[in-house]
Coordinates of C-alpha atoms in Angstrom, one line a residue:
Chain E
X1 CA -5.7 20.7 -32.8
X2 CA -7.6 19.4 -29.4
X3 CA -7.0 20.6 -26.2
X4 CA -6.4 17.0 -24.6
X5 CA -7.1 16.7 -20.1
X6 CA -5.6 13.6 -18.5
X7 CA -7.0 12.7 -14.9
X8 CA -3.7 10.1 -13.3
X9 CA -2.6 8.3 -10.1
X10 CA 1.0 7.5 -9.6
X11 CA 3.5 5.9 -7.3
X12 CA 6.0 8.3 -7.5
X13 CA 8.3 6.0 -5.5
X14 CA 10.9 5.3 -9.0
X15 CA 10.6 8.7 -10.5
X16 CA 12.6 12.2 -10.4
X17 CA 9.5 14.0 -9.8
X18 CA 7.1 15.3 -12.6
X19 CA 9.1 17.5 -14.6
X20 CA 11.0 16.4 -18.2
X21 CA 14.2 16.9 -17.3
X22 CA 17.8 16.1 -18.3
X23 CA 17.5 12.6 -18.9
X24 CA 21.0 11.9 -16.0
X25 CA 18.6 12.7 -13.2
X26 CA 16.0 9.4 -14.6
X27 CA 12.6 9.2 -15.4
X28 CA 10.3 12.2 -14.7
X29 CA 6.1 11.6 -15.1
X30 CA 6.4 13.9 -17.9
X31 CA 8.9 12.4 -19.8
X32 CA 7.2 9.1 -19.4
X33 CA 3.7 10.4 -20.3
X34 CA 5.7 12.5 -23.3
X35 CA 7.6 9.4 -24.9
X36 CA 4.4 6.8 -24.4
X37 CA 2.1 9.5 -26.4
X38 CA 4.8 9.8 -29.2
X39 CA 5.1 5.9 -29.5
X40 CA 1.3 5.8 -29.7
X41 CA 0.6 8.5 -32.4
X42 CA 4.0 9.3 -33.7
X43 CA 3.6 12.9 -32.2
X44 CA 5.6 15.4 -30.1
X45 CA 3.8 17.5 -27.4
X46 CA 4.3 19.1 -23.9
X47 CA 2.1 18.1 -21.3
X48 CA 1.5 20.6 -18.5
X49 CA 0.3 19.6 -15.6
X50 CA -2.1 21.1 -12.9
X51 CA 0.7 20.3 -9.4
X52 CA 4.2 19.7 -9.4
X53 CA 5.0 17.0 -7.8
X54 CA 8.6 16.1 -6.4
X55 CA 10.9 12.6 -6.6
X56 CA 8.5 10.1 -4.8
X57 CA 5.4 12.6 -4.2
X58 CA 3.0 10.4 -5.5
X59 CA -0.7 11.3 -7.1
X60 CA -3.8 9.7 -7.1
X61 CA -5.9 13.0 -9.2
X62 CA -3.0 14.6 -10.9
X63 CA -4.6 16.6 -13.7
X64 CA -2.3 17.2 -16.8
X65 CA -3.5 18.6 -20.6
X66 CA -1.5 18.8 -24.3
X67 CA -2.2 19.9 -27.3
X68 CA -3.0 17.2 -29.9
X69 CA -3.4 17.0 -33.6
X70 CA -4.3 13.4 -33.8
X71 CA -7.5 12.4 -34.0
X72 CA -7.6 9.0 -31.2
X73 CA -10.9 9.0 -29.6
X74 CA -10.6 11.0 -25.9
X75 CA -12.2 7.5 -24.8
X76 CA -9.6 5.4 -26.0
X77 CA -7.2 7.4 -24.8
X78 CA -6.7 6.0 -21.9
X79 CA -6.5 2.2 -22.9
X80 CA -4.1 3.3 -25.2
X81 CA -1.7 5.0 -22.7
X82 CA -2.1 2.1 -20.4
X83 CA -1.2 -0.2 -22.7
X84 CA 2.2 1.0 -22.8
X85 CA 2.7 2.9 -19.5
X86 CA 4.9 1.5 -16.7
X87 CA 2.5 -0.3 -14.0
X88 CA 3.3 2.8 -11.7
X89 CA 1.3 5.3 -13.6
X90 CA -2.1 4.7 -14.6
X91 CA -4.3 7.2 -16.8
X92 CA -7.9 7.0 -14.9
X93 CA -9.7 9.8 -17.3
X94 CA -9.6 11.4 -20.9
X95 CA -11.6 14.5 -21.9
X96 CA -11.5 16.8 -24.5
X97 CA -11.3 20.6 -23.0
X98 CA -12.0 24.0 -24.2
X99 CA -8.2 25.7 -25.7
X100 CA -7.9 28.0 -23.1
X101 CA -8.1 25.3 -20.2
X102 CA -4.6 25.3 -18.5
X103 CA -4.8 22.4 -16.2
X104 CA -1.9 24.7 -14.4
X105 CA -3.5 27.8 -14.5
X106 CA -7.1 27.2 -14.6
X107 CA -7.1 25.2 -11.3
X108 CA -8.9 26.9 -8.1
X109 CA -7.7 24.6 -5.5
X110 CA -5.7 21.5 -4.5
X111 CA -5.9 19.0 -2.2
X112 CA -2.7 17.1 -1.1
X113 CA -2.7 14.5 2.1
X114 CA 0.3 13.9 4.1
X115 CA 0.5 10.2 5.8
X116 CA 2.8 9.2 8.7
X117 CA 3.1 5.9 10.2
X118 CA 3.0 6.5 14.0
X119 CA 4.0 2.6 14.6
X120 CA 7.3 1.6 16.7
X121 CA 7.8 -0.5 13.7
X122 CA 7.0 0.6 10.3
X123 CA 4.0 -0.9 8.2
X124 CA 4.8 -2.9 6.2
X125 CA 2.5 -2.4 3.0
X126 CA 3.0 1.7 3.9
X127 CA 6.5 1.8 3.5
X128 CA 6.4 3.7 0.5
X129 CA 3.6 6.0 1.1
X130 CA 3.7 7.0 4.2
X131 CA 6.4 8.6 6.1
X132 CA 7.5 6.5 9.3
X133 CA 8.1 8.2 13.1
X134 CA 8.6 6.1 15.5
X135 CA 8.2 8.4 18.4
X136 CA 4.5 9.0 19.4
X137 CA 2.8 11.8 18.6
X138 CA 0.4 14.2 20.8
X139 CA -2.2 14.3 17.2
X140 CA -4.5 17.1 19.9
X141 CA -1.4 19.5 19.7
X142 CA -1.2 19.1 16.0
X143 CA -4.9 19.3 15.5
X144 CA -4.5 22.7 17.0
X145 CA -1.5 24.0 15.2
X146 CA -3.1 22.8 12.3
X147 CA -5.8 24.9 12.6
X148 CA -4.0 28.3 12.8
X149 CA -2.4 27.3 9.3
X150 CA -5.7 27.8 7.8
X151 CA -6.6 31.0 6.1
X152 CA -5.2 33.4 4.0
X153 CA -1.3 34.0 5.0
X154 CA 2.0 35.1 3.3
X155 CA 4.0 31.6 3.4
X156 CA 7.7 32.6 2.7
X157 CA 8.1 30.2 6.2
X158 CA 7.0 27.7 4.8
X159 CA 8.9 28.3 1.0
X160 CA 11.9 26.2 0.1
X161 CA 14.1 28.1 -2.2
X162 CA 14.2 27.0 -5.9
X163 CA 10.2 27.9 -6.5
X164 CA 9.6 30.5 -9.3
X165 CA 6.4 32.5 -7.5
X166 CA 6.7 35.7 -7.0
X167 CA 4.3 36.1 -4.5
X168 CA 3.8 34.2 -1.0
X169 CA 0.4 35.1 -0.3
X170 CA -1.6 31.8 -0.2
X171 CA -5.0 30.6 0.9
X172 CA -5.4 27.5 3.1
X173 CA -8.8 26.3 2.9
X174 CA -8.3 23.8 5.5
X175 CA -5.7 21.8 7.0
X176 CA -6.5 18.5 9.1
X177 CA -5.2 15.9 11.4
X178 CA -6.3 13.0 12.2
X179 CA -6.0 9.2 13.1
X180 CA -7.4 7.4 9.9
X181 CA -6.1 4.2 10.9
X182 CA -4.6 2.6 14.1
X183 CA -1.2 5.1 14.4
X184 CA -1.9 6.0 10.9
X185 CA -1.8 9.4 10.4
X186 CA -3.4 11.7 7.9
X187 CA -2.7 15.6 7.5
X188 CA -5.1 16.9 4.5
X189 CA -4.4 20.4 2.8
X190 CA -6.7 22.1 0.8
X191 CA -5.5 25.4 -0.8
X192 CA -5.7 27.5 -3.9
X193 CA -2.1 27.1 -4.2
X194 CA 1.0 26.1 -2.9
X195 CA 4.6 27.1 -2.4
X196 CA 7.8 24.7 -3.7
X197 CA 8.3 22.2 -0.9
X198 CA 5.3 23.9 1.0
X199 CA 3.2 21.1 2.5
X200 CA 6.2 19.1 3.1
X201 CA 7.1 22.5 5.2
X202 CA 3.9 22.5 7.1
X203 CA 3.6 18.5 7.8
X204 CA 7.5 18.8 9.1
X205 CA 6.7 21.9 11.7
X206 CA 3.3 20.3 12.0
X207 CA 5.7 16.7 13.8
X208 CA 7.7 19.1 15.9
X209 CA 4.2 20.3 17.5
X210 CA 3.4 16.7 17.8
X211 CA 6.3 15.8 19.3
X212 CA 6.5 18.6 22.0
X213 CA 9.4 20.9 20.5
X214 CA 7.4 24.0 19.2
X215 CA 4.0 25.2 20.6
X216 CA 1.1 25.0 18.8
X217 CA 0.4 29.0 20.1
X218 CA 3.7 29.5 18.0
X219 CA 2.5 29.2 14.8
X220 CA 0.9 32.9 14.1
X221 CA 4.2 34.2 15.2
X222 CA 6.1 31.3 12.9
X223 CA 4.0 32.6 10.1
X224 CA 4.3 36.1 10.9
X225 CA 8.0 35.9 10.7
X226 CA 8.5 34.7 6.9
X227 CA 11.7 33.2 8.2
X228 CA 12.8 29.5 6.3
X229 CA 14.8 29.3 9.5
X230 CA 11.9 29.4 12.1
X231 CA 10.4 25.7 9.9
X232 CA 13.6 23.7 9.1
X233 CA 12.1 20.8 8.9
X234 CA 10.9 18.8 5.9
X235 CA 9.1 15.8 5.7
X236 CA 10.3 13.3 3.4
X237 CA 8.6 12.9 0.0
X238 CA 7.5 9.8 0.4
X239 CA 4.5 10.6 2.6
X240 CA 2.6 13.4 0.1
X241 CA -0.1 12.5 -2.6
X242 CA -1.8 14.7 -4.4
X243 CA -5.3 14.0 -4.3
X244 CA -7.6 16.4 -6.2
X245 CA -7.6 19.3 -8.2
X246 CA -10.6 21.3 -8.6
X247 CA -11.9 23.5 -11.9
X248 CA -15.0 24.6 -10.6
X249 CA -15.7 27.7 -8.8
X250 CA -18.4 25.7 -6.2
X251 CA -16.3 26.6 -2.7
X252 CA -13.9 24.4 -1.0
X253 CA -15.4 24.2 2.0
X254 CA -18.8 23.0 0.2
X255 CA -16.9 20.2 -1.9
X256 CA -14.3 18.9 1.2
X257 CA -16.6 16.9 2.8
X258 CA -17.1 14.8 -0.4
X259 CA -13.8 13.4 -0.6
X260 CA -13.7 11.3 2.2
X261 CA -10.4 10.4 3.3
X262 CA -8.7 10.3 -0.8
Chain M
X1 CA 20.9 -23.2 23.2
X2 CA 18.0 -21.3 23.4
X3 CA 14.6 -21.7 21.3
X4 CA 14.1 -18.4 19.3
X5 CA 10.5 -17.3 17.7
X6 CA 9.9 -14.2 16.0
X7 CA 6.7 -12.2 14.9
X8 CA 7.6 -10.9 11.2
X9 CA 6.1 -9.1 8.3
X10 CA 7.1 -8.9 4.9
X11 CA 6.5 -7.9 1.3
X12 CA 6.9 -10.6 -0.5
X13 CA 7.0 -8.8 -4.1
X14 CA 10.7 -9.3 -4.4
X15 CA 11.5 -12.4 -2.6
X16 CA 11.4 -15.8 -4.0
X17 CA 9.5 -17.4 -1.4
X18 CA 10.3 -18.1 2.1
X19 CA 12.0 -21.2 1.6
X20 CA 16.0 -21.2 1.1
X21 CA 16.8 -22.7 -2.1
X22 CA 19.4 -22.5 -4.6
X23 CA 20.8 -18.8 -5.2
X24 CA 20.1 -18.9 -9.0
X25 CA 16.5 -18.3 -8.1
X26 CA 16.7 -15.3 -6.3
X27 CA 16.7 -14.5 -2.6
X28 CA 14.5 -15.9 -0.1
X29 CA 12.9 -14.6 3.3
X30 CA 14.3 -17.7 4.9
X31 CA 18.0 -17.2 3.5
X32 CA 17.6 -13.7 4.1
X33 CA 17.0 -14.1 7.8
X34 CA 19.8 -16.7 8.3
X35 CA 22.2 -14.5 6.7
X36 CA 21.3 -11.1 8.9
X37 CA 21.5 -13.8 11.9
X38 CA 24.9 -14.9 10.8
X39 CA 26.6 -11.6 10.4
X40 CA 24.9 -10.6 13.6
X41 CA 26.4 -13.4 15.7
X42 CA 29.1 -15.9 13.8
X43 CA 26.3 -18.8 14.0
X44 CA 24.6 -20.7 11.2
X45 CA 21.3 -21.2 12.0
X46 CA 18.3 -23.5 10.2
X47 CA 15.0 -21.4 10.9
X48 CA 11.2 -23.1 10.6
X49 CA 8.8 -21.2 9.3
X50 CA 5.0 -21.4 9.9
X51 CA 3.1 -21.1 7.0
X52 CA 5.4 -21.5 3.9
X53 CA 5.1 -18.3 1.4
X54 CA 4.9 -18.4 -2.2
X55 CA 7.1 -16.3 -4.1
X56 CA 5.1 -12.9 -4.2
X57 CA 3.3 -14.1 -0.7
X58 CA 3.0 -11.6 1.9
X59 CA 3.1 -11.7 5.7
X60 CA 1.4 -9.7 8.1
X61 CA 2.3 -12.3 11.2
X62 CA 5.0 -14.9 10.2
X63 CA 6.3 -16.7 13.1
X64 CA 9.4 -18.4 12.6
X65 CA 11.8 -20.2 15.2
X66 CA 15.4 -21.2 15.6
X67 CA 18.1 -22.5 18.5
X68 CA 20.7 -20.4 19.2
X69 CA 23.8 -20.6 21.4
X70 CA 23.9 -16.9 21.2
X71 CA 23.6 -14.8 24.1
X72 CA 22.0 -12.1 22.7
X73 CA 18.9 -10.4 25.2
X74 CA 15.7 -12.0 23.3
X75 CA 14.5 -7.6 23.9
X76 CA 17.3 -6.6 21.3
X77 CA 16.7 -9.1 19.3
X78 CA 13.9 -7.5 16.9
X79 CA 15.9 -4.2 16.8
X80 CA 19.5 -5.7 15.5
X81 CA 17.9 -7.6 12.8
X82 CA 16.3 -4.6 12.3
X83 CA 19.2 -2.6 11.8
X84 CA 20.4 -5.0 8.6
X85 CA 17.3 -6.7 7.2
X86 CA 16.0 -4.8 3.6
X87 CA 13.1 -2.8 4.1
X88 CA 10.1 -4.9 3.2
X89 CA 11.5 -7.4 6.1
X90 CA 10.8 -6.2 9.6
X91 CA 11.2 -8.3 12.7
X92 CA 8.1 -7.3 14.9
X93 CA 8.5 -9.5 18.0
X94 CA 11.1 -11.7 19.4
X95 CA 10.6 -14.8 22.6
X96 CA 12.5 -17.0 24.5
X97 CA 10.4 -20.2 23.8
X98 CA 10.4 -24.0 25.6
X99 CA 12.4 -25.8 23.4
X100 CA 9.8 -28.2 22.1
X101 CA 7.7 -25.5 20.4
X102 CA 7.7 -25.8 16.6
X103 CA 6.9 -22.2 14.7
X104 CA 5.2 -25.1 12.0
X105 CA 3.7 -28.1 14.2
X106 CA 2.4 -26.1 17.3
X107 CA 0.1 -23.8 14.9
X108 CA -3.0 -24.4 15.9
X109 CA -4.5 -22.3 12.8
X110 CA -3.4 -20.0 11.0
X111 CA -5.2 -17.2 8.8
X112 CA -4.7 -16.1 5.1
X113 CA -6.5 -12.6 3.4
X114 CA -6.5 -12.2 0.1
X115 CA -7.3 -9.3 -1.6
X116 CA -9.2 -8.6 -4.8
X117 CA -9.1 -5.0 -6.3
X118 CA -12.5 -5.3 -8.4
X119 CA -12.2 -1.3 -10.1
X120 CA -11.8 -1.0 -13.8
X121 CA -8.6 0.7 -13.5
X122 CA -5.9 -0.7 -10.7
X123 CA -5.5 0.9 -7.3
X124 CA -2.0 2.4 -7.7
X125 CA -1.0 2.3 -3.9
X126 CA -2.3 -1.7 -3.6
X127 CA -1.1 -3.1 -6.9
X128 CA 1.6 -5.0 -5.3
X129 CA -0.7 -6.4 -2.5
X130 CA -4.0 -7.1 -4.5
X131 CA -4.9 -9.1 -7.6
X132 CA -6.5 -7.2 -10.2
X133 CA -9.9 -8.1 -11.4
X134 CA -11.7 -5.8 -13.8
X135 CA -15.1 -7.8 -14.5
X136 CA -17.1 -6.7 -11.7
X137 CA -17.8 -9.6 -9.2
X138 CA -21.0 -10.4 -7.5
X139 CA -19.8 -10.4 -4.2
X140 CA -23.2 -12.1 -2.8
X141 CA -22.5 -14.9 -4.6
X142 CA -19.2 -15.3 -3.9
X143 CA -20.2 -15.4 -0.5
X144 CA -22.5 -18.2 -0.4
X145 CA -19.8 -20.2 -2.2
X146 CA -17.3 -19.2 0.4
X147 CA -19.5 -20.3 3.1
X148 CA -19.8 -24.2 1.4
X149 CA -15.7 -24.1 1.7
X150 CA -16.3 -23.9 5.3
X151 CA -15.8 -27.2 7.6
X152 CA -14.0 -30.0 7.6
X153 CA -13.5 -31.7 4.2
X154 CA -11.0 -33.6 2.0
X155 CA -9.4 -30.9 -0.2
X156 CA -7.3 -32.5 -2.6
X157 CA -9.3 -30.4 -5.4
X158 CA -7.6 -27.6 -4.2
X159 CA -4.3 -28.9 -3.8
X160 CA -1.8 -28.5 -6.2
X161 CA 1.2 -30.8 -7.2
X162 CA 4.2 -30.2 -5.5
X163 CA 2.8 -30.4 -2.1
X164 CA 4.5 -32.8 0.6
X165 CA 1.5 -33.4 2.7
X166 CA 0.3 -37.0 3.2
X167 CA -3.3 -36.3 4.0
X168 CA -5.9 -33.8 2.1
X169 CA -8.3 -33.7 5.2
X170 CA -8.1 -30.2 6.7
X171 CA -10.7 -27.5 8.5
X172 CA -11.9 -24.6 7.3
X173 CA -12.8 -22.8 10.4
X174 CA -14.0 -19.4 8.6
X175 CA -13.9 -18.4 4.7
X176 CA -15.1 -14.7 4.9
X177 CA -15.6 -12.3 1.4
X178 CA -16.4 -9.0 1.8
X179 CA -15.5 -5.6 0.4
X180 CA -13.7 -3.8 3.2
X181 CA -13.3 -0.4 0.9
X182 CA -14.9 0.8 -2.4
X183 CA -14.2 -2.0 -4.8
X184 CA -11.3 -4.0 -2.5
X185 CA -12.8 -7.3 -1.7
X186 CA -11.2 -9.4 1.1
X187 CA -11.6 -13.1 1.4
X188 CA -10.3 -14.3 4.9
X189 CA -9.9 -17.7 5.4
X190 CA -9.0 -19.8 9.0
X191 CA -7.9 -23.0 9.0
X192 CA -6.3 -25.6 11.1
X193 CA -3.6 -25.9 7.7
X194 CA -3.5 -24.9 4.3
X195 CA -2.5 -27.2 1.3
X196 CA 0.1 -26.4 -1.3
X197 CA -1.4 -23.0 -3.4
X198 CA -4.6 -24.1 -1.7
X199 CA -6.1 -20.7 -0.9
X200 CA -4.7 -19.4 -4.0
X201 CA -7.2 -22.5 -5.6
X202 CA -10.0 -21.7 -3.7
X203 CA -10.2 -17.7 -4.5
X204 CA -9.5 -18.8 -7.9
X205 CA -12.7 -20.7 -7.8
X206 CA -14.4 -17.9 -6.2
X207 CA -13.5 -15.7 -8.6
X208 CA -15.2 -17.9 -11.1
X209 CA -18.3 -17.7 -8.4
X210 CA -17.9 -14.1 -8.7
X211 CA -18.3 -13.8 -12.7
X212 CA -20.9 -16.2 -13.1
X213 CA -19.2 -18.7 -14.2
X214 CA -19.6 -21.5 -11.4
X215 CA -22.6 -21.4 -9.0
X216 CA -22.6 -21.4 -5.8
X217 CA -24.3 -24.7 -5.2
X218 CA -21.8 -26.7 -7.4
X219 CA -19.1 -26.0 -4.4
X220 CA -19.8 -29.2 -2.1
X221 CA -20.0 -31.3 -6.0
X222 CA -16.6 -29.7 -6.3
X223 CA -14.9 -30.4 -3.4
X224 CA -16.2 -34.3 -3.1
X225 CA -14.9 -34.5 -6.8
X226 CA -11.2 -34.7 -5.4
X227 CA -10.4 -33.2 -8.8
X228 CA -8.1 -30.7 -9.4
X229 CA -9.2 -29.9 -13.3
X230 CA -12.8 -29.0 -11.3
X231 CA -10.8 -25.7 -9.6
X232 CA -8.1 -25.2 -12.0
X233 CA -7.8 -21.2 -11.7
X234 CA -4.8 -20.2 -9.3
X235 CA -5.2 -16.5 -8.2
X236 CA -2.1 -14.9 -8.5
X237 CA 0.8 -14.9 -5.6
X238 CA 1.0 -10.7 -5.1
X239 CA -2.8 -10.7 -3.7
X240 CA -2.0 -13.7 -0.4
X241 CA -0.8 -12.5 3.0
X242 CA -0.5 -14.8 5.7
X243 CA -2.4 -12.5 8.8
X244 CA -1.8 -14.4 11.7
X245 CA -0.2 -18.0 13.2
X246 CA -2.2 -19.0 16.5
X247 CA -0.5 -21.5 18.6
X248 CA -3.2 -21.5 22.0
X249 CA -6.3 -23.9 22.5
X250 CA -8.7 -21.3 22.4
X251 CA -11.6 -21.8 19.6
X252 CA -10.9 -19.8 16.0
X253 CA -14.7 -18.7 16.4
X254 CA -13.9 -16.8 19.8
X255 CA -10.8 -15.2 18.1
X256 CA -11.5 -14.4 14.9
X257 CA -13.7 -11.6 15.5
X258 CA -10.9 -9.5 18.0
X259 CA -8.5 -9.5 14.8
X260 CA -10.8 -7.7 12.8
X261 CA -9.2 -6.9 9.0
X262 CA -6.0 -7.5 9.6

């Protein structure tokens, strides 16, 4: 058996999130990347992959691995899934990885980037990547809230209910706002982990700061509280992308710079 | 009656074209539009379109025009049609115009990007509004051909059948290529009117530049030629978005540089 690591980019825009599922919900990443792999090698496996991402998060480094007893070149691998993958999904990398790599467990940290289109009217090519507010944002104010995300925190705030962690002790490497674009707006999370719905969490109390309803001098105290009801809001799916997920134990703050914008 | 002209944008991916036409071919932006108009107000209305679209062609800056015996405040305009278009329409501007301006025979010049995504493996978030080309292209030679397009010239090479224009003279005020992000090449083109598929011809023929197919200094040969089988690649519809309609005096070489990518 060979310990098989996928690097992907999706458009999550059509699919109930990453996780097989029952089938009534429609297709999940998994499932897709499941059935195309049986159809290719007649072969059942489970693919575990490194972030879950929700209906219509989308990926552009989502790192997934399975356990394989057939014997396809890792380089072909990827022609081979492409070949018969919707155009939505696209396999960039193969590689074949030591047994006890868990591209789950053995990450050390993620990046995920939030988009919002700041325009009166939405863009159209960004429709479906970015999420779309109409009222203008003050991007100083969330600059600074931003900041005092950072760091290492317990996030029940900032927890939807329905995750399985037991603990809500995270580390926020950075978190960053800024104007990539005319009224294009990116927030960028890097973190060793994150909490179900937690980005989504942040970027929605991140638009309240921006649009003058919370303080940014609030957020300690919003944190402190480790109440869901002090950071209601959620932003809408369609705005996250994971970007990267990182193996190595070379610091975050050392590799961040590299990545540019995604 | 009042003349009407609206500033649009659109993603052309699931539209037939801008032209109405019969229903059995899917809808249209045009037919679209009259329908949102018609449940708006009670009034059929014909509407002329600047640059016609292809099926798949986008639009950045469409400007369309129609008379109206409707009341409606020209302000509220963009927002009602708004509020029932599909998604990938969007009404960006709306003006009370003299009657005898023509959305298609005032243009002055209009400009056309296309978009070439040159990595191995597609872009995810740009597959609907780039072509894909995995051969890597030599970008510095499709430049010199792009810069022989340039001028006025007899283009029936690049015209294909099915056109209704009478005369193949036109100006090419500006053909541009350059690669505006890792591996996403852009070829701008101004001119004072486009044939039928014309810029889809001419990046097809640049694409052959690119590869090494054509040179560079066969492109006057091929224009004189007045032969379609000398450009016979068409680049494919999803890649074209018509930028922007100008309808003033001023010189395309003053303005070109203020609109900067698009």
């Amino acid at each position: 058996m060979r310990n098989i690591c996928l690097k992907l980019a999706y458009d999550g825009t059509n699919y109930h999130g990453f996780q097989r599922q029952a089938e009534a919900y429609g297709p999940t990443i998994q499932g897709t990347l499941e059935k195309v792999w049986e159809k290719l090698v007649k072969e059942k496996v489970a693919i575990t992959m490194a972030g879950r991402t929700d209906a219509g998060v989308h990926a552009l480094g989502q790192i997934v691995n399975f356990m394989t007893a057939s014997r396809i070149p890792e380089e072909k691998i990827p022609k081979a899934f492409n070949s018969l993958l919707p155009k939505d999904i696209r396999i960039l990398q193969a590689e074949c990885v030591p047994d006890e790599f868990s591209s789950r467990w053995s990450a050390k940290w993620k990046r995920y980037d939030y988009r919002i289109d700041n325009k009166l009217i939405p863009d159209i090519f960004n429709r479906l990547y970015a999420a779309h507010e109409p009222i203008p944002l003050k991007i100083d104010l969330m600059q600074q809230a931003a900041l005092l995300m950072e760091g290492r925190h317990n996030f029940k705030t900032f927890a939807a209910s329905g995750g399985d962690s037991k603990s809500f002790e995270r580390t926020i490497y950075r978190c960053q706002v800024y104007e990539e674009d005319n009224k294009m707006i990116r927030v960028s999370c890097v973190g060793d982990g994150f909490l179900y719905h937690m980005v989504r969490i942040i970027v929605g109390t991140l638009l309240e700061v921006g649009k003058g309803k919370t303080l940014p001098q609030k957020i300690p105290e919003i944190i402190a509280s480790q109440d869901r009801d002090r950071a209601r809001m959620i932003a809408p799916a369609r705005g996250l992308t994971l970007i990267h997920v990182n193996y190595s134990n070379e610091s975050p703050f050392e590799i961040f710079q590299d990545l540019g914008s995604g």
